[in-house]
PDB file of C-alpha atoms in Angstrom:
ATOM      1  CA  UNK A 348      69.823  13.510 -36.373  1.00  0.00           C
ATOM      2  CA  UNK A 349      66.616  14.837 -37.853  1.00  0.00           C
ATOM      3  CA  UNK A 350      65.382  18.346 -37.316  1.00  0.00           C
ATOM      4  CA  UNK A 351      63.171  18.738 -34.272  1.00  0.00           C
ATOM      5  CA  UNK A 352      59.653  20.124 -34.557  1.00  0.00           C
ATOM      6  CA  UNK A 353      59.678  23.803 -35.262  1.00  0.00           C
ATOM      7  CA  UNK A 354      63.325  24.005 -36.282  1.00  0.00           C
ATOM      8  CA  UNK A 355      62.552  24.003 -40.014  1.00  0.00           C
ATOM      9  CA  UNK A 356      66.212  23.352 -40.793  1.00  0.00           C
ATOM     10  CA  UNK A 357      66.585  20.311 -43.070  1.00  0.00           C
ATOM     11  CA  UNK A 358      69.217  17.822 -41.987  1.00  0.00           C
ATOM     12  CA  UNK A 359      70.793  15.105 -44.153  1.00  0.00           C
ATOM     13  CA  UNK A 360      68.239  12.452 -45.023  1.00  0.00           C
ATOM     14  CA  UNK A 361      69.269   9.110 -43.604  1.00  0.00           C
ATOM     15  CA  UNK A 362      69.838   6.409 -46.222  1.00  0.00           C
ATOM     16  CA  UNK A 363      69.506   8.740 -49.197  1.00  0.00           C
ATOM     17  CA  UNK A 364      72.406   9.703 -51.437  1.00  0.00           C
ATOM     18  CA  UNK A 365      72.089  13.128 -52.984  1.00  0.00           C
ATOM     19  CA  UNK A 366      72.054  12.809 -56.784  1.00  0.00           C
ATOM     20  CA  UNK A 367      75.209  14.088 -58.404  1.00  0.00           C
ATOM     21  CA  UNK A 368      74.597  17.583 -59.756  1.00  0.00           C
ATOM     22  CA  UNK A 369      71.351  16.709 -61.519  1.00  0.00           C
ATOM     23  CA  UNK A 370      70.171  19.628 -63.590  1.00  0.00           C
ATOM     24  CA  UNK A 371      67.591  21.639 -61.693  1.00  0.00           C
ATOM     25  CA  UNK A 372      64.447  22.244 -63.791  1.00  0.00           C
ATOM     26  CA  UNK A 373      64.113  25.892 -64.723  1.00  0.00           C
ATOM     27  CA  UNK A 374      60.600  25.964 -63.339  1.00  0.00           C
ATOM     28  CA  UNK A 375      62.033  25.661 -59.810  1.00  0.00           C
ATOM     29  CA  UNK A 376      64.173  28.748 -60.370  1.00  0.00           C
ATOM     30  CA  UNK A 377      61.191  30.715 -61.643  1.00  0.00           C
ATOM     31  CA  UNK A 378      58.864  29.633 -58.838  1.00  0.00           C
ATOM     32  CA  UNK A 379      61.481  30.457 -56.199  1.00  0.00           C
ATOM     33  CA  UNK A 380      61.909  33.892 -57.798  1.00  0.00           C
ATOM     34  CA  UNK A 381      58.143  34.497 -57.769  1.00  0.00           C
ATOM     35  CA  UNK A 382      57.833  33.292 -54.165  1.00  0.00           C
ATOM     36  CA  UNK A 383      60.728  35.477 -53.020  1.00  0.00           C
ATOM     37  CA  UNK A 384      59.027  38.511 -54.564  1.00  0.00           C
ATOM     38  CA  UNK A 385      55.743  37.572 -52.888  1.00  0.00           C
ATOM     39  CA  UNK A 386      57.390  37.129 -49.485  1.00  0.00           C
ATOM     40  CA  UNK A 387      59.257  40.438 -49.780  1.00  0.00           C
ATOM     41  CA  UNK A 388      56.035  42.262 -50.637  1.00  0.00           C
ATOM     42  CA  UNK A 389      54.103  40.568 -47.843  1.00  0.00           C
ATOM     43  CA  UNK A 390      56.822  41.257 -45.278  1.00  0.00           C
ATOM     44  CA  UNK A 391      56.457  44.953 -46.127  1.00  0.00           C
ATOM     45  CA  UNK A 392      52.663  44.745 -45.879  1.00  0.00           C
ATOM     46  CA  UNK A 393      52.908  42.945 -42.544  1.00  0.00           C
ATOM     47  CA  UNK A 394      54.960  45.808 -41.132  1.00  0.00           C
ATOM     48  CA  UNK A 395      52.349  48.308 -42.282  1.00  0.00           C
ATOM     49  CA  UNK A 396      49.393  46.344 -40.898  1.00  0.00           C
ATOM     50  CA  UNK A 397      51.266  44.863 -37.918  1.00  0.00           C
ATOM     51  CA  UNK A 398      50.016  41.354 -38.561  1.00  0.00           C
ATOM     52  CA  UNK A 399      50.126  38.296 -40.825  1.00  0.00           C
ATOM     53  CA  UNK A 400      46.518  37.161 -40.516  1.00  0.00           C
ATOM     54  CA  UNK A 401      45.367  33.993 -38.787  1.00  0.00           C
ATOM     55  CA  UNK A 402      44.480  31.497 -41.519  1.00  0.00           C
ATOM     56  CA  UNK A 403      48.059  30.316 -42.015  1.00  0.00           C
ATOM     57  CA  UNK A 404      49.021  30.042 -38.342  1.00  0.00           C
ATOM     58  CA  UNK A 405      49.406  26.262 -38.667  1.00  0.00           C
ATOM     59  CA  UNK A 406      52.331  26.820 -41.041  1.00  0.00           C
ATOM     60  CA  UNK A 407      54.275  29.293 -38.926  1.00  0.00           C
ATOM     61  CA  UNK A 408      57.619  28.045 -37.660  1.00  0.00           C
ATOM     62  CA  UNK A 409      59.484  29.201 -34.586  1.00  0.00           C
ATOM     63  CA  UNK A 410      61.723  31.274 -36.828  1.00  0.00           C
ATOM     64  CA  UNK A 411      62.389  31.784 -40.514  1.00  0.00           C
ATOM     65  CA  UNK A 412      64.686  29.017 -41.838  1.00  0.00           C
ATOM     66  CA  UNK A 413      68.146  30.037 -42.979  1.00  0.00           C
ATOM     67  CA  UNK A 414      67.877  27.994 -46.188  1.00  0.00           C
ATOM     68  CA  UNK A 415      66.730  30.029 -49.191  1.00  0.00           C
ATOM     69  CA  UNK A 416      63.524  29.237 -51.045  1.00  0.00           C
ATOM     70  CA  UNK A 417      65.537  28.276 -54.138  1.00  0.00           C
ATOM     71  CA  UNK A 418      67.740  25.833 -52.222  1.00  0.00           C
ATOM     72  CA  UNK A 419      64.726  24.434 -50.376  1.00  0.00           C
ATOM     73  CA  UNK A 420      62.843  23.661 -53.604  1.00  0.00           C
ATOM     74  CA  UNK A 421      65.985  22.188 -55.103  1.00  0.00           C
ATOM     75  CA  UNK A 422      66.366  19.953 -52.047  1.00  0.00           C
ATOM     76  CA  UNK A 423      62.774  18.722 -52.300  1.00  0.00           C
ATOM     77  CA  UNK A 424      63.248  17.960 -55.990  1.00  0.00           C
ATOM     78  CA  UNK A 425      66.546  16.113 -55.541  1.00  0.00           C
ATOM     79  CA  UNK A 426      65.486  13.953 -52.621  1.00  0.00           C
ATOM     80  CA  UNK A 427      61.845  13.167 -53.441  1.00  0.00           C
ATOM     81  CA  UNK A 428      62.323  12.920 -57.221  1.00  0.00           C
ATOM     82  CA  UNK A 429      58.818  14.265 -57.715  1.00  0.00           C
ATOM     83  CA  UNK A 430      57.954  15.495 -61.186  1.00  0.00           C
ATOM     84  CA  UNK A 431      58.500  19.199 -62.014  1.00  0.00           C
ATOM     85  CA  UNK A 432      54.754  19.506 -62.598  1.00  0.00           C
ATOM     86  CA  UNK A 433      54.266  19.075 -58.836  1.00  0.00           C
ATOM     87  CA  UNK A 434      55.957  22.411 -58.227  1.00  0.00           C
ATOM     88  CA  UNK A 435      53.657  24.157 -60.696  1.00  0.00           C
ATOM     89  CA  UNK A 436      50.591  22.620 -59.055  1.00  0.00           C
ATOM     90  CA  UNK A 437      51.988  23.435 -55.612  1.00  0.00           C
ATOM     91  CA  UNK A 438      52.311  27.033 -56.741  1.00  0.00           C
ATOM     92  CA  UNK A 439      48.672  26.917 -57.909  1.00  0.00           C
ATOM     93  CA  UNK A 440      47.651  25.845 -54.385  1.00  0.00           C
ATOM     94  CA  UNK A 441      49.510  28.779 -52.813  1.00  0.00           C
ATOM     95  CA  UNK A 442      47.924  31.186 -55.279  1.00  0.00           C
ATOM     96  CA  UNK A 443      44.494  29.777 -54.451  1.00  0.00           C
ATOM     97  CA  UNK A 444      45.224  30.292 -50.764  1.00  0.00           C
ATOM     98  CA  UNK A 445      46.236  33.892 -51.382  1.00  0.00           C
ATOM     99  CA  UNK A 446      42.959  34.599 -53.202  1.00  0.00           C
ATOM    100  CA  UNK A 447      40.756  32.700 -50.771  1.00  0.00           C
ATOM    101  CA  UNK A 448      42.418  34.121 -47.635  1.00  0.00           C
ATOM    102  CA  UNK A 449      43.784  37.531 -48.704  1.00  0.00           C
ATOM    103  CA  UNK A 450      44.218  38.694 -45.122  1.00  0.00           C
ATOM    104  CA  UNK A 451      46.685  35.920 -44.346  1.00  0.00           C
ATOM    105  CA  UNK A 452      50.126  36.560 -45.784  1.00  0.00           C
ATOM    106  CA  UNK A 453      52.756  34.169 -47.092  1.00  0.00           C
ATOM    107  CA  UNK A 454      55.899  35.356 -45.316  1.00  0.00           C
ATOM    108  CA  UNK A 455      59.336  34.048 -44.372  1.00  0.00           C
ATOM    109  CA  UNK A 456      57.939  32.385 -41.248  1.00  0.00           C
ATOM    110  CA  UNK A 457      55.568  30.111 -43.182  1.00  0.00           C
ATOM    111  CA  UNK A 458      56.635  29.933 -46.852  1.00  0.00           C
ATOM    112  CA  UNK A 459      58.911  26.882 -46.496  1.00  0.00           C
ATOM    113  CA  UNK A 460      56.294  24.846 -44.646  1.00  0.00           C
ATOM    114  CA  UNK A 461      53.654  25.857 -47.156  1.00  0.00           C
ATOM    115  CA  UNK A 462      55.877  24.824 -50.044  1.00  0.00           C
ATOM    116  CA  UNK A 463      56.740  21.356 -48.749  1.00  0.00           C
ATOM    117  CA  UNK A 464      53.083  20.709 -47.882  1.00  0.00           C
ATOM    118  CA  UNK A 465      51.823  21.909 -51.265  1.00  0.00           C
ATOM    119  CA  UNK A 466      54.411  19.965 -53.257  1.00  0.00           C
ATOM    120  CA  UNK A 467      53.716  16.812 -51.259  1.00  0.00           C
ATOM    121  CA  UNK A 468      49.966  17.007 -51.904  1.00  0.00           C
ATOM    122  CA  UNK A 469      50.602  17.776 -55.578  1.00  0.00           C
ATOM    123  CA  UNK A 470      52.847  14.716 -55.807  1.00  0.00           C
ATOM    124  CA  UNK A 471      50.057  12.558 -54.418  1.00  0.00           C
ATOM    125  CA  UNK A 472      47.724  13.972 -57.048  1.00  0.00           C
ATOM    126  CA  UNK A 473      50.087  13.736 -60.030  1.00  0.00           C
ATOM    127  CA  UNK A 474      52.782  11.112 -59.547  1.00  0.00           C
ATOM    128  CA  UNK A 475      52.139   7.385 -59.828  1.00  0.00           C
ATOM    129  CA  UNK A 476      54.913   6.735 -57.303  1.00  0.00           C
ATOM    130  CA  UNK A 477      55.632   9.112 -54.444  1.00  0.00           C
ATOM    131  CA  UNK A 478      57.153   9.150 -50.969  1.00  0.00           C
ATOM    132  CA  UNK A 479      55.012   9.205 -47.831  1.00  0.00           C
ATOM    133  CA  UNK A 480      54.537  12.046 -45.356  1.00  0.00           C
ATOM    134  CA  UNK A 481      57.304  10.866 -43.069  1.00  0.00           C
ATOM    135  CA  UNK A 482      59.888  11.095 -45.831  1.00  0.00           C
ATOM    136  CA  UNK A 483      58.703  14.534 -46.954  1.00  0.00           C
ATOM    137  CA  UNK A 484      58.898  15.676 -43.329  1.00  0.00           C
ATOM    138  CA  UNK A 485      62.532  14.545 -43.102  1.00  0.00           C
ATOM    139  CA  UNK A 486      63.382  16.295 -46.358  1.00  0.00           C
ATOM    140  CA  UNK A 487      61.540  19.463 -45.323  1.00  0.00           C
ATOM    141  CA  UNK A 488      62.992  19.675 -41.822  1.00  0.00           C
ATOM    142  CA  UNK A 489      59.693  19.377 -39.968  1.00  0.00           C
ATOM    143  CA  UNK A 490      58.254  16.685 -37.754  1.00  0.00           C
ATOM    144  CA  UNK A 491      55.975  14.057 -39.257  1.00  0.00           C
ATOM    145  CA  UNK A 492      53.218  15.092 -36.852  1.00  0.00           C
ATOM    146  CA  UNK A 493      53.502  18.724 -37.967  1.00  0.00           C
ATOM    147  CA  UNK A 494      53.408  17.807 -41.647  1.00  0.00           C
ATOM    148  CA  UNK A 495      50.329  15.623 -41.109  1.00  0.00           C
ATOM    149  CA  UNK A 496      48.582  18.555 -39.421  1.00  0.00           C
ATOM    150  CA  UNK A 497      49.641  20.993 -42.120  1.00  0.00           C
ATOM    151  CA  UNK A 498      48.415  18.680 -44.858  1.00  0.00           C
ATOM    152  CA  UNK A 499      44.973  18.458 -43.265  1.00  0.00           C
ATOM    153  CA  UNK A 500      44.902  22.204 -42.591  1.00  0.00           C
ATOM    154  CA  UNK A 501      45.814  23.000 -46.191  1.00  0.00           C
ATOM    155  CA  UNK A 502      43.129  20.701 -47.557  1.00  0.00           C
ATOM    156  CA  UNK A 503      40.472  22.438 -45.461  1.00  0.00           C
ATOM    157  CA  UNK A 504      41.771  25.908 -46.352  1.00  0.00           C
ATOM    158  CA  UNK A 505      41.447  24.947 -50.017  1.00  0.00           C
ATOM    159  CA  UNK A 506      38.045  23.315 -49.442  1.00  0.00           C
ATOM    160  CA  UNK A 507      39.726  20.178 -50.819  1.00  0.00           C
ATOM    161  CA  UNK A 508      40.070  21.874 -54.234  1.00  0.00           C
ATOM    162  CA  UNK A 509      43.315  20.154 -55.142  1.00  0.00           C
ATOM    163  CA  UNK A 510      42.451  19.158 -58.696  1.00  0.00           C
ATOM    164  CA  UNK A 511      44.040  21.377 -61.342  1.00  0.00           C
ATOM    165  CA  UNK A 512      42.592  21.227 -64.849  1.00  0.00           C
ATOM    166  CA  UNK A 513      44.831  21.193 -67.917  1.00  0.00           C
ATOM    167  CA  UNK A 514      43.537  24.661 -68.832  1.00  0.00           C
ATOM    168  CA  UNK A 515      44.471  26.097 -65.434  1.00  0.00           C
ATOM    169  CA  UNK A 516      47.803  24.288 -65.480  1.00  0.00           C
ATOM    170  CA  UNK A 517      48.562  25.740 -68.891  1.00  0.00           C
ATOM    171  CA  UNK A 518      47.662  29.271 -67.788  1.00  0.00           C
ATOM    172  CA  UNK A 519      50.056  29.052 -64.858  1.00  0.00           C
ATOM    173  CA  UNK A 520      52.787  27.743 -67.154  1.00  0.00           C
ATOM    174  CA  UNK A 521      52.272  30.797 -69.361  1.00  0.00           C
ATOM    175  CA  UNK A 522      52.488  33.036 -66.294  1.00  0.00           C
ATOM    176  CA  UNK A 523      55.736  31.392 -65.199  1.00  0.00           C
ATOM    177  CA  UNK A 524      57.061  31.601 -68.738  1.00  0.00           C
ATOM    178  CA  UNK A 525      56.528  35.371 -68.631  1.00  0.00           C
ATOM    179  CA  UNK A 526      58.260  35.570 -65.261  1.00  0.00           C
ATOM    180  CA  UNK A 527      61.193  33.680 -66.756  1.00  0.00           C
ATOM    181  CA  UNK A 528      61.550  36.329 -69.477  1.00  0.00           C
ATOM    182  CA  UNK A 529      61.309  39.127 -66.926  1.00  0.00           C
ATOM    183  CA  UNK A 530      63.857  37.419 -64.684  1.00  0.00           C
ATOM    184  CA  UNK A 531      66.359  37.392 -67.525  1.00  0.00           C
ATOM    185  CA  UNK A 532      65.574  41.018 -68.387  1.00  0.00           C
ATOM    186  CA  UNK A 533      64.171  40.138 -71.800  1.00  0.00           C
ATOM    187  CA  UNK A 534      61.186  42.491 -71.603  1.00  0.00           C
ATOM    188  CA  UNK A 535      61.203  43.197 -75.354  1.00  0.00           C
ATOM    189  CA  UNK A 536      60.983  39.477 -76.046  1.00  0.00           C
ATOM    190  CA  UNK A 537      58.055  39.238 -73.642  1.00  0.00           C
ATOM    191  CA  UNK A 538      56.190  41.990 -75.463  1.00  0.00           C
ATOM    192  CA  UNK A 539      56.944  40.586 -78.913  1.00  0.00           C
ATOM    193  CA  UNK A 540      55.924  37.059 -77.960  1.00  0.00           C
ATOM    194  CA  UNK A 541      52.711  37.908 -76.113  1.00  0.00           C
ATOM    195  CA  UNK A 542      50.352  37.005 -79.013  1.00  0.00           C
ATOM    196  CA  UNK A 543      52.363  33.919 -79.879  1.00  0.00           C
ATOM    197  CA  UNK A 544      52.201  32.542 -76.316  1.00  0.00           C
ATOM    198  CA  UNK A 545      48.439  32.237 -76.604  1.00  0.00           C
ATOM    199  CA  UNK A 546      48.881  29.597 -79.305  1.00  0.00           C
ATOM    200  CA  UNK A 547      51.646  27.644 -77.570  1.00  0.00           C
ATOM    201  CA  UNK A 548      50.858  24.113 -76.494  1.00  0.00           C
ATOM    202  CA  UNK A 549      51.319  22.918 -72.925  1.00  0.00           C
ATOM    203  CA  UNK A 550      54.141  20.666 -74.077  1.00  0.00           C
ATOM    204  CA  UNK A 551      56.102  23.474 -75.727  1.00  0.00           C
ATOM    205  CA  UNK A 552      55.623  25.754 -72.724  1.00  0.00           C
ATOM    206  CA  UNK A 553      56.757  23.079 -70.288  1.00  0.00           C
ATOM    207  CA  UNK A 554      59.783  22.239 -72.397  1.00  0.00           C
ATOM    208  CA  UNK A 555      61.057  25.790 -71.961  1.00  0.00           C
ATOM    209  CA  UNK A 556      60.401  25.714 -68.225  1.00  0.00           C
ATOM    210  CA  UNK A 557      61.850  22.294 -67.484  1.00  0.00           C
ATOM    211  CA  UNK A 558      65.141  22.552 -69.378  1.00  0.00           C
TER     212      UNK A 558
END
């Protein structure tokens, strides 16, 4: 049985066999780490200001899902088989939202719905073959109707700015690369490699993120 609207708890996807222990791209681990930090900070801010803002109301669930951000991204990747680049571009969309609507916070009540919506739109922009909204809804634990509404809402919130240039994509890869070093506590390596990162190609940066 599929998750009912508002439950936000992914159930097994009918007719789909979960791939056997496919290696999870490192970029998913880094993005989940960054998103968890963002949510923790915003949860604190929300308590201080006693509010989340209104712009992201369409993405608020009834309650915060029990599944972690890391496991949720891993689930999307395993079932939809979208390219790892989709998660980077999805992260770009969330960052654009945060800058365009600073008063509306990404918190535990909306982060999962934002992620599945952003990754789905990114997949449509990047991947030659991708699943439809109904399938993404089943994977993400939301109703198809809700995902359709969230997709439209996100597009309007972004003013339909869903194209990401290679330069912007590369800059976000560099940012995630730095987060990867910080996550592993290799601050000295981060400082030593700062000048060198400016000359890295997109391909070499992505190879370190996707392994």
